[in-house]
Short mmCIF file of C-alpha atoms in Angstrom, two decimals:
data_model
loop_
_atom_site.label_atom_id
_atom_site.label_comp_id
_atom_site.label_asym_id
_atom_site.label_seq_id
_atom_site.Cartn_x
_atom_site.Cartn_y
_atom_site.Cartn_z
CA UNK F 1 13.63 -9.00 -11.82
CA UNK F 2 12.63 -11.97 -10.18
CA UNK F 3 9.22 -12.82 -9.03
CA UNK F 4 8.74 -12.71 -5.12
CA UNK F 5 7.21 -15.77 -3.54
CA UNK F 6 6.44 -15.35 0.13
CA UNK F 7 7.40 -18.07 2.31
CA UNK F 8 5.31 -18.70 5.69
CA UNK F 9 8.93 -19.84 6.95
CA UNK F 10 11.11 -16.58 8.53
CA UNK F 11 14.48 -16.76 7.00
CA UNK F 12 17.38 -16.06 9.68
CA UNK F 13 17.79 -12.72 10.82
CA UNK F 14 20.28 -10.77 8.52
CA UNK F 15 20.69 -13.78 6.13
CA UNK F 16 20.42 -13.19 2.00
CA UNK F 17 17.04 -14.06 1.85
CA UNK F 18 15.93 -11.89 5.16
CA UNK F 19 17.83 -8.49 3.65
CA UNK F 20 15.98 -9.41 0.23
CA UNK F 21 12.31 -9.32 1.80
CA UNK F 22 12.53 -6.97 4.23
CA UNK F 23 15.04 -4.22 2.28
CA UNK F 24 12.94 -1.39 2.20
CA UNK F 25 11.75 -1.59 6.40
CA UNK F 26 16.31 -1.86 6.72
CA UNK F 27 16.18 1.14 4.44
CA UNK F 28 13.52 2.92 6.39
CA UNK F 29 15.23 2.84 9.60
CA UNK F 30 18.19 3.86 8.30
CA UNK F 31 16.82 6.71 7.28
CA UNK F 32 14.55 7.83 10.11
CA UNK F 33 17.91 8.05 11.93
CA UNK F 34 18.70 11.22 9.96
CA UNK F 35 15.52 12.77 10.20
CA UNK F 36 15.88 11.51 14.22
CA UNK F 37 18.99 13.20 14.15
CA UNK F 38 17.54 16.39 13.81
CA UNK F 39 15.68 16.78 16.85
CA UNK F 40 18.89 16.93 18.72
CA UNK F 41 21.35 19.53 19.26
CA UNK F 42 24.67 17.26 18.88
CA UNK F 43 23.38 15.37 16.14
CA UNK F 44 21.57 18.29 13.92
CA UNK F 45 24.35 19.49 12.52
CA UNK F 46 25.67 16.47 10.80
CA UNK F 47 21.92 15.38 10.09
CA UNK F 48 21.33 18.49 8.32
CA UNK F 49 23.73 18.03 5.75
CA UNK F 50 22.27 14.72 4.51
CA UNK F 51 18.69 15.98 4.35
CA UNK F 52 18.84 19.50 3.29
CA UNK F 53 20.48 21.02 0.07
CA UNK F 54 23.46 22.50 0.95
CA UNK F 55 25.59 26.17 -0.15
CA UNK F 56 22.94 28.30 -0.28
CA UNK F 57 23.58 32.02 -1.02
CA UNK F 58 21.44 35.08 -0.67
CA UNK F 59 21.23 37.17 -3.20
CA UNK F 60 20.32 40.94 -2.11
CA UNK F 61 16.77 42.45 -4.18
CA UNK F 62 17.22 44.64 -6.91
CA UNK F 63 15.30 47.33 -8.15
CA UNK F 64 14.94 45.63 -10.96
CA UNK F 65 13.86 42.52 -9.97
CA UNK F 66 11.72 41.50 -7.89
CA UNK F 67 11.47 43.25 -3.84
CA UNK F 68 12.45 39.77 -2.53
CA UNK F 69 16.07 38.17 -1.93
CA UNK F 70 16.59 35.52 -4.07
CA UNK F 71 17.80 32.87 -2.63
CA UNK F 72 20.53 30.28 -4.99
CA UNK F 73 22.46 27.40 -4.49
CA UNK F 74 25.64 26.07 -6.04
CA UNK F 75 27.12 22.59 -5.53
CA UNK F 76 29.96 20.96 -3.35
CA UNK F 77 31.35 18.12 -1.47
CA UNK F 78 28.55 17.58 0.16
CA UNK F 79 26.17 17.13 -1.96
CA UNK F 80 27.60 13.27 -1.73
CA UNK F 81 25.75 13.01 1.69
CA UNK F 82 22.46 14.56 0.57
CA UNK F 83 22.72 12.31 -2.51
CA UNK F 84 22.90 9.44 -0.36
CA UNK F 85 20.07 10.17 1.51
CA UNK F 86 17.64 10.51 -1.24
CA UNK F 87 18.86 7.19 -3.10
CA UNK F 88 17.47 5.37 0.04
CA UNK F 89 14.24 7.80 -0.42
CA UNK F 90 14.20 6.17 -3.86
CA UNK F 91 14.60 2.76 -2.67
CA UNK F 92 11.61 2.63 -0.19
CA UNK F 93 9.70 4.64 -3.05
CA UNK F 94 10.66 1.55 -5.38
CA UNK F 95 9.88 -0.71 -3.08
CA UNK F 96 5.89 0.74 -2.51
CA UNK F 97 5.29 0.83 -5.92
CA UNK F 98 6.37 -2.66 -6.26
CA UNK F 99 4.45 -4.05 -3.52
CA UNK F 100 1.01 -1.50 -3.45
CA UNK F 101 0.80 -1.12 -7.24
CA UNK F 102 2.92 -3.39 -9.45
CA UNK F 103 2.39 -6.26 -7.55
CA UNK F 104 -1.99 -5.93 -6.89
CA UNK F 105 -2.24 -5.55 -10.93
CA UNK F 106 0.37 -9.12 -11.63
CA UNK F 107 -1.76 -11.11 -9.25
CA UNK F 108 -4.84 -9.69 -11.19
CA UNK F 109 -3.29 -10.29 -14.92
CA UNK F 110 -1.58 -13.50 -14.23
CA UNK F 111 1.36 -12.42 -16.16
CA UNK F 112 3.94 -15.57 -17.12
CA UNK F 113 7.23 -14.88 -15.98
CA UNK F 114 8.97 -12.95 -18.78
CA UNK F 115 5.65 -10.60 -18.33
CA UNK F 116 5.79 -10.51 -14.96
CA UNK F 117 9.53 -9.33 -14.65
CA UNK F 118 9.08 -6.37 -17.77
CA UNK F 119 5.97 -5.25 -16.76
CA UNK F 120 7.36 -4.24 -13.21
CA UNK F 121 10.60 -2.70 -15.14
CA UNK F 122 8.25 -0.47 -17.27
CA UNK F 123 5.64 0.38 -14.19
CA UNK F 124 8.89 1.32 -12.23
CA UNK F 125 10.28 3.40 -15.57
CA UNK F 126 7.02 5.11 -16.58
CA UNK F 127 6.53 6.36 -13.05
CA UNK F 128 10.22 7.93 -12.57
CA UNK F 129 9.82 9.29 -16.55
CA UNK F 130 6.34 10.63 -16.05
CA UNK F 131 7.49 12.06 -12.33
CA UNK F 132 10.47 13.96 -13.86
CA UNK F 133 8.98 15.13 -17.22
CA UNK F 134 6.21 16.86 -15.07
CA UNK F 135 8.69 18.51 -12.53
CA UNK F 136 11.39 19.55 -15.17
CA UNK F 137 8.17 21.07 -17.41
CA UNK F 138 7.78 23.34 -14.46
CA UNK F 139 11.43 24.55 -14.20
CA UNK F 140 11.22 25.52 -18.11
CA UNK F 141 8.00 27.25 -17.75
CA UNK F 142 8.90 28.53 -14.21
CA UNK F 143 11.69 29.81 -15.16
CA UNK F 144 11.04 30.86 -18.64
CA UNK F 145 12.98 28.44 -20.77
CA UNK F 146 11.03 27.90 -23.31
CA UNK F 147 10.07 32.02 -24.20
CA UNK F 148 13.73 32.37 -24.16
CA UNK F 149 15.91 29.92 -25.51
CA UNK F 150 19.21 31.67 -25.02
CA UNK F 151 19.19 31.54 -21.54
CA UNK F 152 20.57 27.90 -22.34
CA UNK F 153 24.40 29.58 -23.27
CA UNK F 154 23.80 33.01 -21.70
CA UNK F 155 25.40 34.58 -18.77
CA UNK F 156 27.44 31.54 -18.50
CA UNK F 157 28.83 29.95 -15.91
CA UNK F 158 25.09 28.95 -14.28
CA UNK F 159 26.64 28.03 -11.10
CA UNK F 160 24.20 29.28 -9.10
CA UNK F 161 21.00 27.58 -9.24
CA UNK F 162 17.49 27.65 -8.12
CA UNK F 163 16.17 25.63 -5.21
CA UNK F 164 13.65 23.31 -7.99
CA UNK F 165 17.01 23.18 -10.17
CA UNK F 166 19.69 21.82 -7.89
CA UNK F 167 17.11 19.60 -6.22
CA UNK F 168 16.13 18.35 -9.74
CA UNK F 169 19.65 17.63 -10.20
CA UNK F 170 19.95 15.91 -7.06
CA UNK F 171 17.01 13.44 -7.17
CA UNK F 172 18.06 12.24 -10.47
CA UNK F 173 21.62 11.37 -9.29
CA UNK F 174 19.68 9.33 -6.09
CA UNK F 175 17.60 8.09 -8.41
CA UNK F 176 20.27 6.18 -10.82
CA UNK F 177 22.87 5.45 -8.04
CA UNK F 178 19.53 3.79 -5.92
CA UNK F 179 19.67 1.27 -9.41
CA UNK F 180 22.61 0.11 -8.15
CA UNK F 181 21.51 -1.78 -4.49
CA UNK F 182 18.16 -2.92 -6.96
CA UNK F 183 20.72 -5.44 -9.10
CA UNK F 184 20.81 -6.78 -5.64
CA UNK F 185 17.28 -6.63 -4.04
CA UNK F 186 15.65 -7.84 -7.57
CA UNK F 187 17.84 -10.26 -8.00
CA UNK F 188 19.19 -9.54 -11.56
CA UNK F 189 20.11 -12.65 -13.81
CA UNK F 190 24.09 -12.55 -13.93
CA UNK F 191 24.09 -12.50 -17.46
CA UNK F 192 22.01 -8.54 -17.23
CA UNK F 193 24.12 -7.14 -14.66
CA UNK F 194 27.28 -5.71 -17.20
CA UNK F 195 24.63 -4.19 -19.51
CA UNK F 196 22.66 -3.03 -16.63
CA UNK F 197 26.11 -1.60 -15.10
CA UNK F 198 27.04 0.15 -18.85
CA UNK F 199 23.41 1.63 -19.03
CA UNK F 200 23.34 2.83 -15.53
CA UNK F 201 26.95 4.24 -15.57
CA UNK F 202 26.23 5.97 -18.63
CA UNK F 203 23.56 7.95 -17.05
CA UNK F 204 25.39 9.13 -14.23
CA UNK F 205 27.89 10.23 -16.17
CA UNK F 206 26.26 12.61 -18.68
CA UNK F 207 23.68 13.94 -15.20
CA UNK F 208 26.88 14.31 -13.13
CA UNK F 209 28.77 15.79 -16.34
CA UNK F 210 25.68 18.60 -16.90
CA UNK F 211 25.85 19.40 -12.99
CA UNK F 212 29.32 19.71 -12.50
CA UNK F 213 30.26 21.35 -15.57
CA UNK F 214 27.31 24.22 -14.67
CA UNK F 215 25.44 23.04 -17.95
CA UNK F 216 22.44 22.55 -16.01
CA UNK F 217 20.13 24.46 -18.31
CA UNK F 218 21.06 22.46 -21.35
CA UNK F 219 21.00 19.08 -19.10
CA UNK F 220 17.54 19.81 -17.98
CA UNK F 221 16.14 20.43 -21.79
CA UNK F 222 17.88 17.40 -23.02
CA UNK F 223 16.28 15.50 -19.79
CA UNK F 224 12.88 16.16 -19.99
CA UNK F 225 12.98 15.36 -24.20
CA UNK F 226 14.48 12.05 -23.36
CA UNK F 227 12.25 11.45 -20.72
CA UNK F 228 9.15 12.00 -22.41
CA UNK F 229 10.15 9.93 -25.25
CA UNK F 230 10.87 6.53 -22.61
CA UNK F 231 7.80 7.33 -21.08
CA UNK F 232 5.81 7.03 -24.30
CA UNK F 233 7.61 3.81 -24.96
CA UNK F 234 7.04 2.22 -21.48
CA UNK F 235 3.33 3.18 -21.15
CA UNK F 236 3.01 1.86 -24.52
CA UNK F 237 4.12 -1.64 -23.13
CA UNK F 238 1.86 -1.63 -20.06
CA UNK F 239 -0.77 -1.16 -22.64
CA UNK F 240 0.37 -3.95 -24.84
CA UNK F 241 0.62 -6.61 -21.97
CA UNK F 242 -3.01 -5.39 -20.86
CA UNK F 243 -4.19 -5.63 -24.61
CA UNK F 244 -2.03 -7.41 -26.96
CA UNK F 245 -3.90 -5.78 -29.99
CA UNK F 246 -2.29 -2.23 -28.70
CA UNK F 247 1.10 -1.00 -31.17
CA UNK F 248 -0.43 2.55 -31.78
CA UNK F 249 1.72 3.40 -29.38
CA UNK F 250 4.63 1.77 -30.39
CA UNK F 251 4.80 3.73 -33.98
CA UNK F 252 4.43 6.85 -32.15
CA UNK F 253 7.57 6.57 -30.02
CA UNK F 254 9.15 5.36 -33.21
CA UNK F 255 9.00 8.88 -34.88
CA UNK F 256 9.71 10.36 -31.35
CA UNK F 257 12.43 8.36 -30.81
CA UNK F 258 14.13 9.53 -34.47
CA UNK F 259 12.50 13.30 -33.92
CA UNK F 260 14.81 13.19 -30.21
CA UNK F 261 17.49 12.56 -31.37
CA UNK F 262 17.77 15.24 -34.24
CA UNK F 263 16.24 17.77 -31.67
CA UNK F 264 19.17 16.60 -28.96
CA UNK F 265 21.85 17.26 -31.63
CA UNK F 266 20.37 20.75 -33.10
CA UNK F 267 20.33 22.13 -28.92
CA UNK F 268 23.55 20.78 -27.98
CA UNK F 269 25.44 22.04 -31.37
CA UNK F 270 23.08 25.19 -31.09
CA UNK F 271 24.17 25.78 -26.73
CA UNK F 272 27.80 24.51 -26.86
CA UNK F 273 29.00 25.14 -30.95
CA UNK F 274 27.54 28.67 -31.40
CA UNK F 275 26.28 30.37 -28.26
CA UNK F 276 29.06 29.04 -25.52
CA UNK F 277 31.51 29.67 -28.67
CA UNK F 278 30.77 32.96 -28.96
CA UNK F 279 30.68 34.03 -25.60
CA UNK F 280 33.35 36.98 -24.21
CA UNK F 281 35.27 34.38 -21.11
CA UNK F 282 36.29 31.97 -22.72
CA UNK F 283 39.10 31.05 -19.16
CA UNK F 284 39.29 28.29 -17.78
CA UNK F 285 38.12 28.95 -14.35
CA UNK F 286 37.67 26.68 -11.24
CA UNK F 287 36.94 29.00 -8.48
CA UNK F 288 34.20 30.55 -10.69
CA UNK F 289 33.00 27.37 -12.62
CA UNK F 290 33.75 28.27 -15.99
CA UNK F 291 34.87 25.76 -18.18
CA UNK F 292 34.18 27.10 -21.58
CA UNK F 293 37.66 26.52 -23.18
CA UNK F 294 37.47 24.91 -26.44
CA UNK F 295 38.71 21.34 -25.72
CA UNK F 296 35.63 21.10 -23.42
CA UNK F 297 33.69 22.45 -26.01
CA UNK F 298 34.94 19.64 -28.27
CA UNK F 299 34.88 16.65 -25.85
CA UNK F 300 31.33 17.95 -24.57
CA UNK F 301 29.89 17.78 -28.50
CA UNK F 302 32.05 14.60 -29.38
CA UNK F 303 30.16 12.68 -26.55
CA UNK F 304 26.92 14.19 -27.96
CA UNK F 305 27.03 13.83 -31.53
CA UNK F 306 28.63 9.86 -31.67
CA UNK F 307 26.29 8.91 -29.04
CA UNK F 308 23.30 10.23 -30.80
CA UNK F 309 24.75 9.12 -34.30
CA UNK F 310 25.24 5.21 -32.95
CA UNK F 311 21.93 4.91 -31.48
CA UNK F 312 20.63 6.05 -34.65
CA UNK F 313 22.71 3.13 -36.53
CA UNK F 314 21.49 0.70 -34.01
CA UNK F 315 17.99 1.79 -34.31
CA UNK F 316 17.82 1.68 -38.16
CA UNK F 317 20.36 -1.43 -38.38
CA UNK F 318 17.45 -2.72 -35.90
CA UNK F 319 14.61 -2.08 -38.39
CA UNK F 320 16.30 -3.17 -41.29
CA UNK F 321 17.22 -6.79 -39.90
CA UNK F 322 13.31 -7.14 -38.98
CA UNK F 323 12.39 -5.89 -42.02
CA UNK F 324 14.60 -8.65 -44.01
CA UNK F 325 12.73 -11.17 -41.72
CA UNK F 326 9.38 -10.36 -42.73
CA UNK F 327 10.39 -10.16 -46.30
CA UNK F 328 11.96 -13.71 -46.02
CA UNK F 329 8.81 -15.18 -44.32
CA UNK F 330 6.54 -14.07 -46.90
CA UNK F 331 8.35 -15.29 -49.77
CA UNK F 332 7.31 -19.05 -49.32
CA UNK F 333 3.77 -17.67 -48.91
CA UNK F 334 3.61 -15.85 -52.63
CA UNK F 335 5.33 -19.27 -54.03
CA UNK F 336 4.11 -22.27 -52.72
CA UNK F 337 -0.07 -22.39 -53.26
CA UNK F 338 -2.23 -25.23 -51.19
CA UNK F 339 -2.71 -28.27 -53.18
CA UNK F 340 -6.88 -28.81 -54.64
CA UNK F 341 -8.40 -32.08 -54.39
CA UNK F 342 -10.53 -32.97 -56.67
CA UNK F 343 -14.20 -34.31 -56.29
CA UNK F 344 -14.22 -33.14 -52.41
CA UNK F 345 -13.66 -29.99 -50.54
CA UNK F 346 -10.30 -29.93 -48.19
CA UNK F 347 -10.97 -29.23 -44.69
CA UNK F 348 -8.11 -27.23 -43.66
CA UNK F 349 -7.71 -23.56 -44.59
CA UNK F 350 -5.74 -22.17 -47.36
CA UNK F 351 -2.76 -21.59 -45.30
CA UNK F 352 -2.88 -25.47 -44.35
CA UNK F 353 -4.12 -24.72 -40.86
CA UNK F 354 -5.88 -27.50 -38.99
CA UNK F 355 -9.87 -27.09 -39.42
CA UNK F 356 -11.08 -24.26 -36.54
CA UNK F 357 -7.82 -23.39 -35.65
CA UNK F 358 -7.62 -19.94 -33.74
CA UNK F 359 -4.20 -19.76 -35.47
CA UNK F 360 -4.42 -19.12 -39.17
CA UNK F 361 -1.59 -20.89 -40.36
CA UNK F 362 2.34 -20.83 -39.47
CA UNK F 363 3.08 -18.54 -42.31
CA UNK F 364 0.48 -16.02 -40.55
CA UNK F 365 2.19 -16.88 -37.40
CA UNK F 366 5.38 -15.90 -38.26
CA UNK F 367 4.48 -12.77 -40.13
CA UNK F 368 5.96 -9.66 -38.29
CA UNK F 369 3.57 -6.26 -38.25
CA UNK F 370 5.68 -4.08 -40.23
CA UNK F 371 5.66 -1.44 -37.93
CA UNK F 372 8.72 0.51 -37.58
CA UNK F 373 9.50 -1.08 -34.14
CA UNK F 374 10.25 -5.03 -33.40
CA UNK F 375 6.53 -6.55 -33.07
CA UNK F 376 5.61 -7.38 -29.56
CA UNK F 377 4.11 -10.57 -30.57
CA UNK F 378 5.29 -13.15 -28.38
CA UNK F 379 7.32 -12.65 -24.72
CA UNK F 380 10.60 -13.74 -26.13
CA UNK F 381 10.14 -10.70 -28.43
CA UNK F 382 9.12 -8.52 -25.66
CA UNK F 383 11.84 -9.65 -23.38
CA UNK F 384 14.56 -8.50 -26.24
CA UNK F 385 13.34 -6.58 -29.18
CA UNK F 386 13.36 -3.28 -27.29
CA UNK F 387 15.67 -1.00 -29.74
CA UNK F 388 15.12 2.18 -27.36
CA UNK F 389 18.39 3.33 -25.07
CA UNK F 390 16.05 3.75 -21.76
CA UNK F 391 15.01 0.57 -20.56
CA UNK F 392 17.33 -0.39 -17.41
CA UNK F 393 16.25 -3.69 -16.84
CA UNK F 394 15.25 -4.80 -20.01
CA UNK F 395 17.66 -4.13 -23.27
CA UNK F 396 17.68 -0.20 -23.48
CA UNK F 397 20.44 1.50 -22.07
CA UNK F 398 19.26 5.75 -21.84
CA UNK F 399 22.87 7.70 -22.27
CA UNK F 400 22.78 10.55 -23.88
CA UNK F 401 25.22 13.68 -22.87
CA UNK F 402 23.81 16.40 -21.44
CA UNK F 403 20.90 14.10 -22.35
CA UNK F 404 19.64 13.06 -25.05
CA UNK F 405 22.88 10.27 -25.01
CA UNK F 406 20.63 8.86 -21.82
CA UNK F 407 19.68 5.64 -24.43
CA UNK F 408 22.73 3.94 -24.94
CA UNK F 409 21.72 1.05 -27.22
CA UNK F 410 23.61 -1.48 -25.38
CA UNK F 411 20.61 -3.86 -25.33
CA UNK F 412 19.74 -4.38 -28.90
CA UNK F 413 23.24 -6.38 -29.34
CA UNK F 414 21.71 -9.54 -27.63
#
């Protein structure tokens, strides 16, 4: 992401440098048509379709349940349009926390560039993360996920869905397809875009895979555990860049990161290799939705398990090589010892640092923290020592299945 420098000159209407500044008023219009569209009689009907959620059913009240209908959704066709109109919802939404937020506090900091360009990755990150962590918490509870587990592989085929579940499902599909027209507007170094590409795809993919396969309840538990884990890690880097001192939070997400991925594999084998296994309709059904035949059983777990098991090796491959370093830089510190003069006292510090130097010596210098993440010490460590799969436009590509493959570890290979 490159930093914006306002120019008192007007670039040419419609030129590459007039779409880049003013993207998100082009955006705006474009979608005040639709909403236009629906004051009119002609036009409503084809407005409608990009706004609203689409394939609603009623369901008739029970005695049972509740005295109300219950009104349920499943998906189609159409939810294309509707998908396009909230990816330019999520493009102006970018663009005003770039400008009214991200922006104010860069001025303030005075961020150098590599800074400048991951600090507005993680602001944009930790408020999409913290946004649908908070929202997919109240499906669970709302819809009592968490007191009863087995609704994740019972009465399957969920093709009907709630109103909060389909639109959940929805806005995260705008929301990674919008990251494609960013590469553009942020102007993405050449050399980012195929990992940026592989980490975006990857997402889409495993949402679109959980929605269309009607493994929506398992996609939105795997969601919200990824996403609170790349939330912890991005806030954690908004607090290093403000204080430099700050890793707490970086050995927290550490452990998270490790406890995720265990907790991904143990729901997905727990949904799809014993409860979907076990189930009576085992067809494979189109007109219904039910696709709980074996071989997707298989291809569904198979995408799970090597993601999960490769961003593991990455991860602990990861530690391993920084661990070496550190062992390899203090060596030459337990060997070599300063030199003594004798008959006067030297003037530079045991570490043979220049007298008053705020920087204790090289060897200190070069020492890396330990911690069980790479050591935010310097920007060119920032810029590419992020091991985590979730991290768009830095080095972490999120991918995991039905989603806790939404961290691809694309990045750490640079």
């Amino acid at each position: 992401m490159a930093i914006r420098k306002k120019s008192s000159k007007n670039p040419p209407v419609l030129s590459h440098e007039f779409v880049l500044q003013n993207h998100a008023d082009i955006v705006s219009c474009v979608a005040m048509l639709f909403l236009l569209g629906l004051m009119f009689e002609i036009t409503a009907k084809v407005s409608i379709i990009f706004v609203t959620l689409q394939y609603n059913v009623t369901l008739p009240a029970t005695e049972e349940q509740a005295t109300e209908s219950a009104f349920l959704y499943y998906y189609g066709i159409k939810d294309l349009a509707t998908v396009f109109f909230y990816m330019l919802v999520a493009i102006i939404i970018h663009a005003i926390i770039q400008e009214y937020v991200l922006d104010k506090i860069n001025r303030r900091m005075h961020f150098s560039k590599t800074k400048h360009s991951k600090f507005n990755e993680s602001g944009q990150l930790s408020a999409f993360y913290l946004f649908s962590c908070i929202w997919g918490t109240f499906i669970l509870v709302s819809e009592n996920y968490i007191s009863d587990p087995t609704i994740l592989w019972r009465a399957y085929p969920h093709n009907l869905m709630t109103f909060q579940m389909k639109f959940f499902y929805i806005s995260q599909l705008a929301y990674w397809f919008h990251a494609f027209p960013e590469l553009y507007f942020q102007k993405t170094k050449k050399e980012d875009i195929p990992r940026q590409l592989v980490y975006i795809g990857l997402y889409l993919f495993h949402i679109a895979g959980a929605y269309l396969l009607n493994l929506n309840h398992l996609g939105l538990v795997l969601l919200v555990l990824h996403y609170f884990v790349e939330f912890l890690f991005h806030i954690s880097r908004l607090f290093y860049f403000s204080d430099e001192k700050y890793q707490k939070g970086f050995s927290l997400w550490a452990v998270l990161f490790v406890l995720g991925r265990l907790l991904t594999l143990i729901l997905s084998v727990l949904t799809v290799g014993f409860g979907l296994a076990r189930a009576e309709n085992q067809k494979l059904d189109f007109s219904t939705g039910n696709f709980n035949v074996l071989a997707v059983r298989i291809a569904v777990l198979a995408s799970i398990c090597i993601t999960q098991a490769f961003m593991m090796w990455k991860f602990i491959n990861f530690q391993l090589r920084r661990w070496r370093e550190h062992s390899a830089f203090q060596a030459p510190a337990v060997k070599k010892k300063p030199p003594v003069t004798k008959g006067r006292s030297s003037r530079k510090g045991t570490d043979g640092s220049p007298p008053c130097s705020p920087v204790p010596g090289i060897l200190q210098a070069r020492t890396w923290s330990g911690l069980p993440f790479p050591s935010p010490m310097c920007e060119s460590e920032v810029a590419q020592s992020c091991p985590t799969p979730s991290d768009p436009m830095d080095c972490s590509p999120p991918g995991s299945s039905i989603h806790g493959i939404f961290q691809k570890m694309v990045s750490m290979e640079q």
